[in-house]
PDB file of N, CA and C in Angstrom:
ATOM      1  N   MET D   1      78.358-208.456  51.604  1.00 60.00           N
ATOM      2  CA  MET D   1      77.443-209.075  52.509  1.00 60.00           C
ATOM      3  C   MET D   1      76.000-208.693  52.238  1.00 60.00           C
ATOM      4  N   VAL D   2      75.822-207.442  51.880  1.00 56.00           N
ATOM      5  CA  VAL D   2      74.470-206.959  51.625  1.00 56.00           C
ATOM      6  C   VAL D   2      73.882-207.662  50.401  1.00 56.00           C
ATOM      7  N   VAL D   3      74.711-207.924  49.416  1.00 57.00           N
ATOM      8  CA  VAL D   3      74.264-208.583  48.192  1.00 57.00           C
ATOM      9  C   VAL D   3      73.805-210.003  48.498  1.00 57.00           C
ATOM     10  N   VAL D   4      74.532-210.687  49.353  1.00 58.00           N
ATOM     11  CA  VAL D   4      74.187-212.061  49.706  1.00 58.00           C
ATOM     12  C   VAL D   4      72.882-212.086  50.489  1.00 58.00           C
ATOM     13  N   GLU D   5      72.726-211.158  51.410  1.00 63.00           N
ATOM     14  CA  GLU D   5      71.490-211.097  52.187  1.00 63.00           C
ATOM     15  C   GLU D   5      70.306-210.758  51.293  1.00 63.00           C
ATOM     16  N   THR D   6      70.512-209.833  50.361  1.00 65.00           N
ATOM     17  CA  THR D   6      69.448-209.455  49.439  1.00 65.00           C
ATOM     18  C   THR D   6      69.076-210.627  48.539  1.00 65.00           C
ATOM     19  N   ALA D   7      70.059-211.370  48.080  1.00 58.00           N
ATOM     20  CA  ALA D   7      69.804-212.542  47.234  1.00 58.00           C
ATOM     21  C   ALA D   7      69.053-213.605  48.023  1.00 58.00           C
ATOM     22  N   GLY D   8      69.423-213.795  49.281  1.00 58.00           N
ATOM     23  CA  GLY D   8      68.740-214.779  50.124  1.00 58.00           C
ATOM     24  C   GLY D   8      67.294-214.386  50.369  1.00 58.00           C
ATOM     25  N   ALA D   9      67.052-213.116  50.642  1.00 57.00           N
ATOM     26  CA  ALA D   9      65.689-212.641  50.879  1.00 57.00           C
ATOM     27  C   ALA D   9      64.851-212.752  49.613  1.00 57.00           C
ATOM     28  N   THR D  10      65.467-212.457  48.484  1.00 65.00           N
ATOM     29  CA  THR D  10      64.758-212.546  47.205  1.00 65.00           C
ATOM     30  C   THR D  10      64.392-213.983  46.895  1.00 65.00           C
ATOM     31  N   SER D  11      65.320-214.902  47.122  1.00 62.00           N
ATOM     32  CA  SER D  11      65.025-216.309  46.846  1.00 62.00           C
ATOM     33  C   SER D  11      63.954-216.832  47.802  1.00 62.00           C
ATOM     34  N   LEU D  12      63.953-216.379  49.039  1.00 61.00           N
ATOM     35  CA  LEU D  12      62.931-216.782  49.997  1.00 61.00           C
ATOM     36  C   LEU D  12      61.560-216.267  49.574  1.00 61.00           C
ATOM     37  N   ALA D  13      61.497-215.021  49.123  1.00 61.00           N
ATOM     38  CA  ALA D  13      60.230-214.446  48.663  1.00 61.00           C
ATOM     39  C   ALA D  13      59.744-215.172  47.408  1.00 61.00           C
ATOM     40  N   ALA D  14      60.666-215.453  46.497  1.00 61.00           N
ATOM     41  CA  ALA D  14      60.290-216.158  45.273  1.00 61.00           C
ATOM     42  C   ALA D  14      59.802-217.560  45.591  1.00 61.00           C
ATOM     43  N   SER D  15      60.413-218.192  46.557  1.00 64.00           N
ATOM     44  CA  SER D  15      59.987-219.535  46.965  1.00 64.00           C
ATOM     45  C   SER D  15      58.583-219.488  47.551  1.00 64.00           C
ATOM     46  N   GLY D  16      58.304-218.474  48.363  1.00 63.00           N
ATOM     47  CA  GLY D  16      56.971-218.335  48.936  1.00 63.00           C
ATOM     48  C   GLY D  16      55.911-218.095  47.869  1.00 63.00           C
ATOM     49  N   VAL D  17      56.223-217.253  46.896  1.00 61.00           N
ATOM     50  CA  VAL D  17      55.282-216.996  45.801  1.00 61.00           C
ATOM     51  C   VAL D  17      55.087-218.261  44.974  1.00 61.00           C
ATOM     52  N   TRP D  18      56.181-218.986  44.730  1.00 65.00           N
ATOM     53  CA  TRP D  18      56.082-220.226  43.951  1.00 65.00           C
ATOM     54  C   TRP D  18      55.191-221.242  44.645  1.00 65.00           C
ATOM     55  N   ASP D  19      55.406-221.423  45.954  1.00 69.00           N
ATOM     56  CA  ASP D  19      54.587-222.375  46.709  1.00 69.00           C
ATOM     57  C   ASP D  19      53.126-221.953  46.719  1.00 69.00           C
ATOM     58  N   TYR D  20      52.881-220.659  46.875  1.00 73.00           N
ATOM     59  CA  TYR D  20      51.512-220.153  46.888  1.00 73.00           C
ATOM     60  C   TYR D  20      50.835-220.431  45.540  1.00 73.00           C
ATOM     61  N   ASN D  21      51.533-220.120  44.460  1.00 82.00           N
ATOM     62  CA  ASN D  21      50.963-220.353  43.129  1.00 82.00           C
ATOM     63  C   ASN D  21      50.769-221.842  42.862  1.00 82.00           C
ATOM     64  N   ARG D  22      51.687-222.666  43.329  1.00 82.00           N
ATOM     65  CA  ARG D  22      51.562-224.104  43.117  1.00 82.00           C
ATOM     66  C   ARG D  22      50.356-224.653  43.870  1.00 82.00           C
ATOM     67  N   LYS D  23      50.154-224.211  45.110  1.00 85.00           N
ATOM     68  CA  LYS D  23      48.985-224.661  45.865  1.00 85.00           C
ATOM     69  C   LYS D  23      47.695-224.253  45.166  1.00 85.00           C
ATOM     70  N   ASN D  24      47.637-223.039  44.664  1.00 87.00           N
ATOM     71  CA  ASN D  24      46.449-222.591  43.932  1.00 87.00           C
ATOM     72  C   ASN D  24      46.247-223.405  42.652  1.00 87.00           C
ATOM     73  N   PHE D  25      47.353-223.659  41.950  1.00 87.00           N
ATOM     74  CA  PHE D  25      47.256-224.438  40.724  1.00 87.00           C
ATOM     75  C   PHE D  25      46.723-225.836  41.010  1.00 87.00           C
ATOM     76  N   LEU D  26      47.277-226.495  42.034  1.00 90.00           N
ATOM     77  CA  LEU D  26      46.832-227.850  42.365  1.00 90.00           C
ATOM     78  C   LEU D  26      45.379-227.856  42.825  1.00 90.00           C
ATOM     79  N   TYR D  27      44.971-226.852  43.587  1.00 92.00           N
ATOM     80  CA  TYR D  27      43.580-226.753  44.028  1.00 92.00           C
ATOM     81  C   TYR D  27      42.653-226.578  42.820  1.00 92.00           C
ATOM     82  N   ASP D  28      43.048-225.687  41.910  1.00 93.00           N
ATOM     83  CA  ASP D  28      42.238-225.473  40.706  1.00 93.00           C
ATOM     84  C   ASP D  28      42.164-226.737  39.863  1.00 93.00           C
ATOM     85  N   ARG D  29      43.277-227.438  39.764  1.00 94.00           N
ATOM     86  CA  ARG D  29      43.300-228.666  38.959  1.00 94.00           C
ATOM     87  C   ARG D  29      42.374-229.723  39.552  1.00 94.00           C
ATOM     88  N   GLU D  30      42.385-229.865  40.878  1.00 95.00           N
ATOM     89  CA  GLU D  30      41.489-230.827  41.537  1.00 95.00           C
ATOM     90  C   GLU D  30      40.029-230.446  41.317  1.00 95.00           C
ATOM     91  N   MET D  31      39.739-229.164  41.425  1.00 96.00           N
ATOM     92  CA  MET D  31      38.368-228.700  41.216  1.00 96.00           C
ATOM     93  C   MET D  31      37.930-228.933  39.765  1.00 96.00           C
ATOM     94  N   ARG D  32      38.814-228.668  38.816  1.00 96.00           N
ATOM     95  CA  ARG D  32      38.489-228.864  37.402  1.00 96.00           C
ATOM     96  C   ARG D  32      38.267-230.345  37.108  1.00 96.00           C
ATOM     97  N   GLN D  33      39.095-231.195  37.694  1.00 96.00           N
ATOM     98  CA  GLN D  33      38.941-232.630  37.474  1.00 96.00           C
ATOM     99  C   GLN D  33      37.624-233.125  38.068  1.00 96.00           C
ATOM    100  N   ALA D  34      37.284-232.659  39.266  1.00 96.00           N
ATOM    101  CA  ALA D  34      36.003-233.041  39.871  1.00 96.00           C
ATOM    102  C   ALA D  34      34.842-232.555  39.009  1.00 96.00           C
ATOM    103  N   GLN D  35      34.955-231.364  38.452  1.00 97.00           N
ATOM    104  CA  GLN D  35      33.912-230.827  37.585  1.00 97.00           C
ATOM    105  C   GLN D  35      33.766-231.676  36.313  1.00 97.00           C
ATOM    106  N   GLU D  36      34.880-232.067  35.733  1.00 97.00           N
ATOM    107  CA  GLU D  36      34.829-232.889  34.525  1.00 97.00           C
ATOM    108  C   GLU D  36      34.194-234.245  34.811  1.00 97.00           C
ATOM    109  N   PHE D  37      34.528-234.841  35.950  1.00 97.00           N
ATOM    110  CA  PHE D  37      33.915-236.113  36.318  1.00 97.00           C
ATOM    111  C   PHE D  37      32.413-235.953  36.543  1.00 97.00           C
ATOM    112  N   LYS D  38      31.998-234.861  37.160  1.00 97.00           N
ATOM    113  CA  LYS D  38      30.579-234.613  37.386  1.00 97.00           C
ATOM    114  C   LYS D  38      29.848-234.442  36.057  1.00 97.00           C
ATOM    115  N   ILE D  39      30.478-233.758  35.110  1.00 97.00           N
ATOM    116  CA  ILE D  39      29.871-233.583  33.786  1.00 97.00           C
ATOM    117  C   ILE D  39      29.707-234.929  33.093  1.00 97.00           C
ATOM    118  N   ILE D  40      30.717-235.789  33.195  1.00 97.00           N
ATOM    119  CA  ILE D  40      30.629-237.115  32.590  1.00 97.00           C
ATOM    120  C   ILE D  40      29.503-237.913  33.234  1.00 97.00           C
ATOM    121  N   ASP D  41      29.395-237.848  34.567  1.00 97.00           N
ATOM    122  CA  ASP D  41      28.320-238.555  35.255  1.00 97.00           C
ATOM    123  C   ASP D  41      26.948-238.050  34.813  1.00 97.00           C
ATOM    124  N   MET D  42      26.818-236.740  34.643  1.00 97.00           N
ATOM    125  CA  MET D  42      25.537-236.174  34.221  1.00 97.00           C
ATOM    126  C   MET D  42      25.201-236.589  32.791  1.00 97.00           C
ATOM    127  N   ARG D  43      26.198-236.659  31.930  1.00 97.00           N
ATOM    128  CA  ARG D  43      25.955-237.102  30.553  1.00 97.00           C
ATOM    129  C   ARG D  43      25.539-238.568  30.518  1.00 97.00           C
ATOM    130  N   LEU D  44      26.160-239.391  31.348  1.00 97.00           N
ATOM    131  CA  LEU D  44      25.771-240.795  31.416  1.00 97.00           C
ATOM    132  C   LEU D  44      24.345-240.944  31.922  1.00 97.00           C
ATOM    133  N   ALA D  45      23.985-240.133  32.918  1.00 97.00           N
ATOM    134  CA  ALA D  45      22.610-240.175  33.418  1.00 97.00           C
ATOM    135  C   ALA D  45      21.631-239.728  32.338  1.00 97.00           C
ATOM    136  N   GLN D  46      22.009-238.741  31.539  1.00 97.00           N
ATOM    137  CA  GLN D  46      21.149-238.268  30.452  1.00 97.00           C
ATOM    138  C   GLN D  46      20.958-239.365  29.407  1.00 97.00           C
ATOM    139  N   VAL D  47      22.004-240.095  29.097  1.00 96.00           N
ATOM    140  CA  VAL D  47      21.893-241.200  28.140  1.00 96.00           C
ATOM    141  C   VAL D  47      20.964-242.266  28.690  1.00 96.00           C
ATOM    142  N   ASP D  48      21.055-242.554  29.985  1.00 96.00           N
ATOM    143  CA  ASP D  48      20.147-243.525  30.601  1.00 96.00           C
ATOM    144  C   ASP D  48      18.702-243.075  30.485  1.00 96.00           C
ATOM    145  N   VAL D  49      18.449-241.783  30.663  1.00 96.00           N
ATOM    146  CA  VAL D  49      17.088-241.253  30.534  1.00 96.00           C
ATOM    147  C   VAL D  49      16.599-241.414  29.100  1.00 96.00           C
ATOM    148  N   TRP D  50      17.477-241.125  28.122  1.00 95.00           N
ATOM    149  CA  TRP D  50      17.086-241.295  26.717  1.00 95.00           C
ATOM    150  C   TRP D  50      16.751-242.754  26.423  1.00 95.00           C
ATOM    151  N   ARG D  51      17.564-243.659  26.932  1.00 95.00           N
ATOM    152  CA  ARG D  51      17.301-245.087  26.697  1.00 95.00           C
ATOM    153  C   ARG D  51      15.989-245.500  27.333  1.00 95.00           C
ATOM    154  N   GLU D  52      15.716-245.001  28.516  1.00 94.00           N
ATOM    155  CA  GLU D  52      14.458-245.316  29.180  1.00 94.00           C
ATOM    156  C   GLU D  52      13.277-244.765  28.379  1.00 94.00           C
ATOM    157  N   ASP D  53      13.431-243.572  27.810  1.00 92.00           N
ATOM    158  CA  ASP D  53      12.372-242.995  26.979  1.00 92.00           C
ATOM    159  C   ASP D  53      12.107-243.866  25.749  1.00 92.00           C
ATOM    160  N   VAL D  54      13.172-244.346  25.121  1.00 92.00           N
ATOM    161  CA  VAL D  54      13.001-245.201  23.945  1.00 92.00           C
ATOM    162  C   VAL D  54      12.297-246.492  24.340  1.00 92.00           C
ATOM    163  N   ARG D  55      12.683-247.061  25.477  1.00 90.00           N
ATOM    164  CA  ARG D  55      12.016-248.285  25.949  1.00 90.00           C
ATOM    165  C   ARG D  55      10.538-248.030  26.221  1.00 90.00           C
ATOM    166  N   ASP D  56      10.227-246.892  26.831  1.00 89.00           N
ATOM    167  CA  ASP D  56       8.828-246.565  27.116  1.00 89.00           C
ATOM    168  C   ASP D  56       8.022-246.406  25.835  1.00 89.00           C
ATOM    169  N   VAL D  57       8.587-245.717  24.843  1.00 86.00           N
ATOM    170  CA  VAL D  57       7.860-245.504  23.585  1.00 86.00           C
ATOM    171  C   VAL D  57       7.637-246.825  22.857  1.00 86.00           C
ATOM    172  N   THR D  58       8.670-247.654  22.800  1.00 85.00           N
ATOM    173  CA  THR D  58       8.486-248.940  22.123  1.00 85.00           C
ATOM    174  C   THR D  58       7.540-249.837  22.911  1.00 85.00           C
ATOM    175  N   GLY D  59       7.554-249.746  24.222  1.00 84.00           N
ATOM    176  CA  GLY D  59       6.621-250.526  25.032  1.00 84.00           C
ATOM    177  C   GLY D  59       5.184-250.099  24.802  1.00 84.00           C
ATOM    178  N   LEU D  60       4.965-248.782  24.680  1.00 82.00           N
ATOM    179  CA  LEU D  60       3.618-248.302  24.396  1.00 82.00           C
ATOM    180  C   LEU D  60       3.147-248.796  23.038  1.00 82.00           C
ATOM    181  N   THR D  61       4.015-248.753  22.053  1.00 81.00           N
ATOM    182  CA  THR D  61       3.651-249.220  20.716  1.00 81.00           C
ATOM    183  C   THR D  61       3.310-250.708  20.755  1.00 81.00           C
ATOM    184  N   GLU D  62       4.091-251.462  21.493  1.00 80.00           N
ATOM    185  CA  GLU D  62       3.831-252.903  21.597  1.00 80.00           C
ATOM    186  C   GLU D  62       2.486-253.166  22.270  1.00 80.00           C
ATOM    187  N   LYS D  63       2.174-252.434  23.333  1.00 80.00           N
ATOM    188  CA  LYS D  63       0.893-252.611  24.020  1.00 80.00           C
ATOM    189  C   LYS D  63      -0.269-252.216  23.117  1.00 80.00           C
ATOM    190  N   LYS D  64      -0.086-251.116  22.359  1.00 83.00           N
ATOM    191  CA  LYS D  64      -1.147-250.695  21.442  1.00 83.00           C
ATOM    192  C   LYS D  64      -1.396-251.766  20.390  1.00 83.00           C
ATOM    193  N   MET D  65      -0.324-252.332  19.863  1.00 84.00           N
ATOM    194  CA  MET D  65      -0.482-253.343  18.831  1.00 84.00           C
ATOM    195  C   MET D  65      -1.172-254.581  19.389  1.00 84.00           C
ATOM    196  N   ASP D  66      -0.912-254.929  20.619  1.00 82.00           N
ATOM    197  CA  ASP D  66      -1.616-256.055  21.244  1.00 82.00           C
ATOM    198  C   ASP D  66      -3.106-255.769  21.322  1.00 82.00           C
ATOM    199  N   LEU D  67      -3.457-254.553  21.735  1.00 85.00           N
ATOM    200  CA  LEU D  67      -4.875-254.193  21.820  1.00 85.00           C
ATOM    201  C   LEU D  67      -5.508-254.137  20.438  1.00 85.00           C
ATOM    202  N   TYR D  68      -4.804-253.562  19.461  1.00 88.00           N
ATOM    203  CA  TYR D  68      -5.337-253.500  18.101  1.00 88.00           C
ATOM    204  C   TYR D  68      -5.550-254.900  17.536  1.00 88.00           C
ATOM    205  N   SER D  69      -4.628-255.798  17.819  1.00 89.00           N
ATOM    206  CA  SER D  69      -4.773-257.169  17.328  1.00 89.00           C
ATOM    207  C   SER D  69      -6.009-257.824  17.909  1.00 89.00           C
ATOM    208  N   LEU D  70      -6.254-257.607  19.178  1.00 88.00           N
ATOM    209  CA  LEU D  70      -7.430-258.177  19.826  1.00 88.00           C
ATOM    210  C   LEU D  70      -8.713-257.596  19.218  1.00 88.00           C
ATOM    211  N   VAL D  71      -8.768-256.286  19.065  1.00 90.00           N
ATOM    212  CA  VAL D  71      -9.954-255.641  18.508  1.00 90.00           C
ATOM    213  C   VAL D  71     -10.174-256.083  17.068  1.00 90.00           C
ATOM    214  N   ASN D  72      -9.106-256.140  16.287  1.00 92.00           N
ATOM    215  CA  ASN D  72      -9.241-256.569  14.891  1.00 92.00           C
ATOM    216  C   ASN D  72      -9.682-258.020  14.777  1.00 92.00           C
ATOM    217  N   ALA D  73      -9.204-258.867  15.661  1.00 93.00           N
ATOM    218  CA  ALA D  73      -9.640-260.269  15.645  1.00 93.00           C
ATOM    219  C   ALA D  73     -11.128-260.362  15.959  1.00 93.00           C
ATOM    220  N   LEU D  74     -11.601-259.586  16.918  1.00 92.00           N
ATOM    221  CA  LEU D  74     -13.034-259.584  17.236  1.00 92.00           C
ATOM    222  C   LEU D  74     -13.857-259.054  16.059  1.00 92.00           C
ATOM    223  N   GLN D  75     -13.399-257.992  15.425  1.00 92.00           N
ATOM    224  CA  GLN D  75     -14.120-257.444  14.271  1.00 92.00           C
ATOM    225  C   GLN D  75     -14.146-258.441  13.111  1.00 92.00           C
ATOM    226  N   LEU D  76     -13.054-259.108  12.887  1.00 93.00           N
ATOM    227  CA  LEU D  76     -13.004-260.114  11.834  1.00 93.00           C
ATOM    228  C   LEU D  76     -13.981-261.248  12.138  1.00 93.00           C
ATOM    229  N   GLY D  77     -14.031-261.657  13.378  1.00 91.00           N
ATOM    230  CA  GLY D  77     -14.990-262.702  13.778  1.00 91.00           C
ATOM    231  C   GLY D  77     -16.427-262.255  13.568  1.00 91.00           C
ATOM    232  N   PHE D  78     -16.759-261.025  13.925  1.00 89.00           N
ATOM    233  CA  PHE D  78     -18.113-260.514  13.720  1.00 89.00           C
ATOM    234  C   PHE D  78     -18.458-260.466  12.229  1.00 89.00           C
ATOM    235  N   CYS D  79     -17.504-259.998  11.405  1.00 88.00           N
ATOM    236  CA  CYS D  79     -17.746-259.928   9.964  1.00 88.00           C
ATOM    237  C   CYS D  79     -17.973-261.318   9.375  1.00 88.00           C
ATOM    238  N   LEU D  80     -17.181-262.286   9.788  1.00 87.00           N
ATOM    239  CA  LEU D  80     -17.360-263.652   9.294  1.00 87.00           C
ATOM    240  C   LEU D  80     -18.713-264.209   9.693  1.00 87.00           C
ATOM    241  N   VAL D  81     -19.109-263.951  10.920  1.00 84.00           N
ATOM    242  CA  VAL D  81     -20.419-264.427  11.369  1.00 84.00           C
ATOM    243  C   VAL D  81     -21.520-263.759  10.560  1.00 84.00           C
ATOM    244  N   LEU D  82     -21.420-262.455  10.320  1.00 79.00           N
ATOM    245  CA  LEU D  82     -22.449-261.760   9.552  1.00 79.00           C
ATOM    246  C   LEU D  82     -22.511-262.259   8.111  1.00 79.00           C
ATOM    247  N   TYR D  83     -21.358-262.500   7.486  1.00 80.00           N
ATOM    248  CA  TYR D  83     -21.368-262.947   6.098  1.00 80.00           C
ATOM    249  C   TYR D  83     -21.833-264.385   5.956  1.00 80.00           C
ATOM    250  N   THR D  84     -21.535-265.232   6.925  1.00 80.00           N
ATOM    251  CA  THR D  84     -21.889-266.642   6.778  1.00 80.00           C
ATOM    252  C   THR D  84     -23.236-266.981   7.373  1.00 80.00           C
ATOM    253  N   GLU D  85     -23.587-266.390   8.498  1.00 74.00           N
ATOM    254  CA  GLU D  85     -24.827-266.789   9.162  1.00 74.00           C
ATOM    255  C   GLU D  85     -25.907-265.721   9.127  1.00 74.00           C
ATOM    256  N   GLY D  86     -25.549-264.512   8.903  1.00 65.00           N
ATOM    257  CA  GLY D  86     -26.541-263.451   8.982  1.00 65.00           C
ATOM    258  C   GLY D  86     -27.390-263.367   7.724  1.00 65.00           C
ATOM    259  N   ARG D  87     -28.692-263.295   7.905  1.00 72.00           N
ATOM    260  CA  ARG D  87     -29.615-263.133   6.790  1.00 72.00           C
ATOM    261  C   ARG D  87     -30.471-261.919   7.098  1.00 72.00           C
ATOM    262  N   LEU D  88     -30.639-261.099   6.095  1.00 71.00           N
ATOM    263  CA  LEU D  88     -31.445-259.897   6.250  1.00 71.00           C
ATOM    264  C   LEU D  88     -32.821-260.129   5.650  1.00 71.00           C
ATOM    265  N   GLU D  89     -33.804-259.493   6.268  1.00 78.00           N
ATOM    266  CA  GLU D  89     -35.187-259.632   5.766  1.00 78.00           C
ATOM    267  C   GLU D  89     -35.333-258.872   4.454  1.00 78.00           C
ATOM    268  N   ASN D  90     -36.305-259.247   3.706  1.00 81.00           N
ATOM    269  CA  ASN D  90     -36.594-258.530   2.470  1.00 81.00           C
ATOM    270  C   ASN D  90     -37.050-257.129   2.801  1.00 81.00           C
ATOM    271  N   GLY D  91     -36.590-256.174   2.042  1.00 82.00           N
ATOM    272  CA  GLY D  91     -36.977-254.777   2.249  1.00 82.00           C
ATOM    273  C   GLY D  91     -35.999-254.022   3.148  1.00 82.00           C
ATOM    274  N   SER D  92     -34.912-254.644   3.583  1.00 80.00           N
ATOM    275  CA  SER D  92     -33.923-253.884   4.377  1.00 80.00           C
ATOM    276  C   SER D  92     -33.101-253.008   3.430  1.00 80.00           C
ATOM    277  N   PRO D  93     -32.533-251.899   3.963  1.00 80.00           N
ATOM    278  CA  PRO D  93     -31.777-250.992   3.118  1.00 80.00           C
ATOM    279  C   PRO D  93     -30.581-251.691   2.465  1.00 80.00           C
ATOM    280  N   GLY D  94     -30.146-251.168   1.331  1.00 77.00           N
ATOM    281  CA  GLY D  94     -29.068-251.784   0.561  1.00 77.00           C
ATOM    282  C   GLY D  94     -27.717-251.663   1.234  1.00 77.00           C
ATOM    283  N   TRP D  95     -27.536-250.631   2.045  1.00 77.00           N
ATOM    284  CA  TRP D  95     -26.220-250.449   2.668  1.00 77.00           C
ATOM    285  C   TRP D  95     -25.965-251.448   3.789  1.00 77.00           C
ATOM    286  N   LEU D  96     -27.014-252.128   4.249  1.00 68.00           N
ATOM    287  CA  LEU D  96     -26.795-253.148   5.264  1.00 68.00           C
ATOM    288  C   LEU D  96     -26.299-254.396   4.603  1.00 68.00           C
TER     289      LEU D  96
END
């Protein structure tokens, strides 16, 4: 009888330890999964920031080129006017 009671008590204790460990394992697994999802979300947000940076840099380059084109067109117009219509007086320096 004592052996049966001891076996029953041992199995009850083992069951309690098993349930305790299983609850901890499942809790840890849920926490790890939530952490992994958060890491994925943060990486996706980082990629979005990189893409936005690339868009900003290319947008700045495009705006600069628009301004350069305008300035160069004006300079070309001034040069054409000077070469075709501009006349210098006698005695002006040679570099003009």
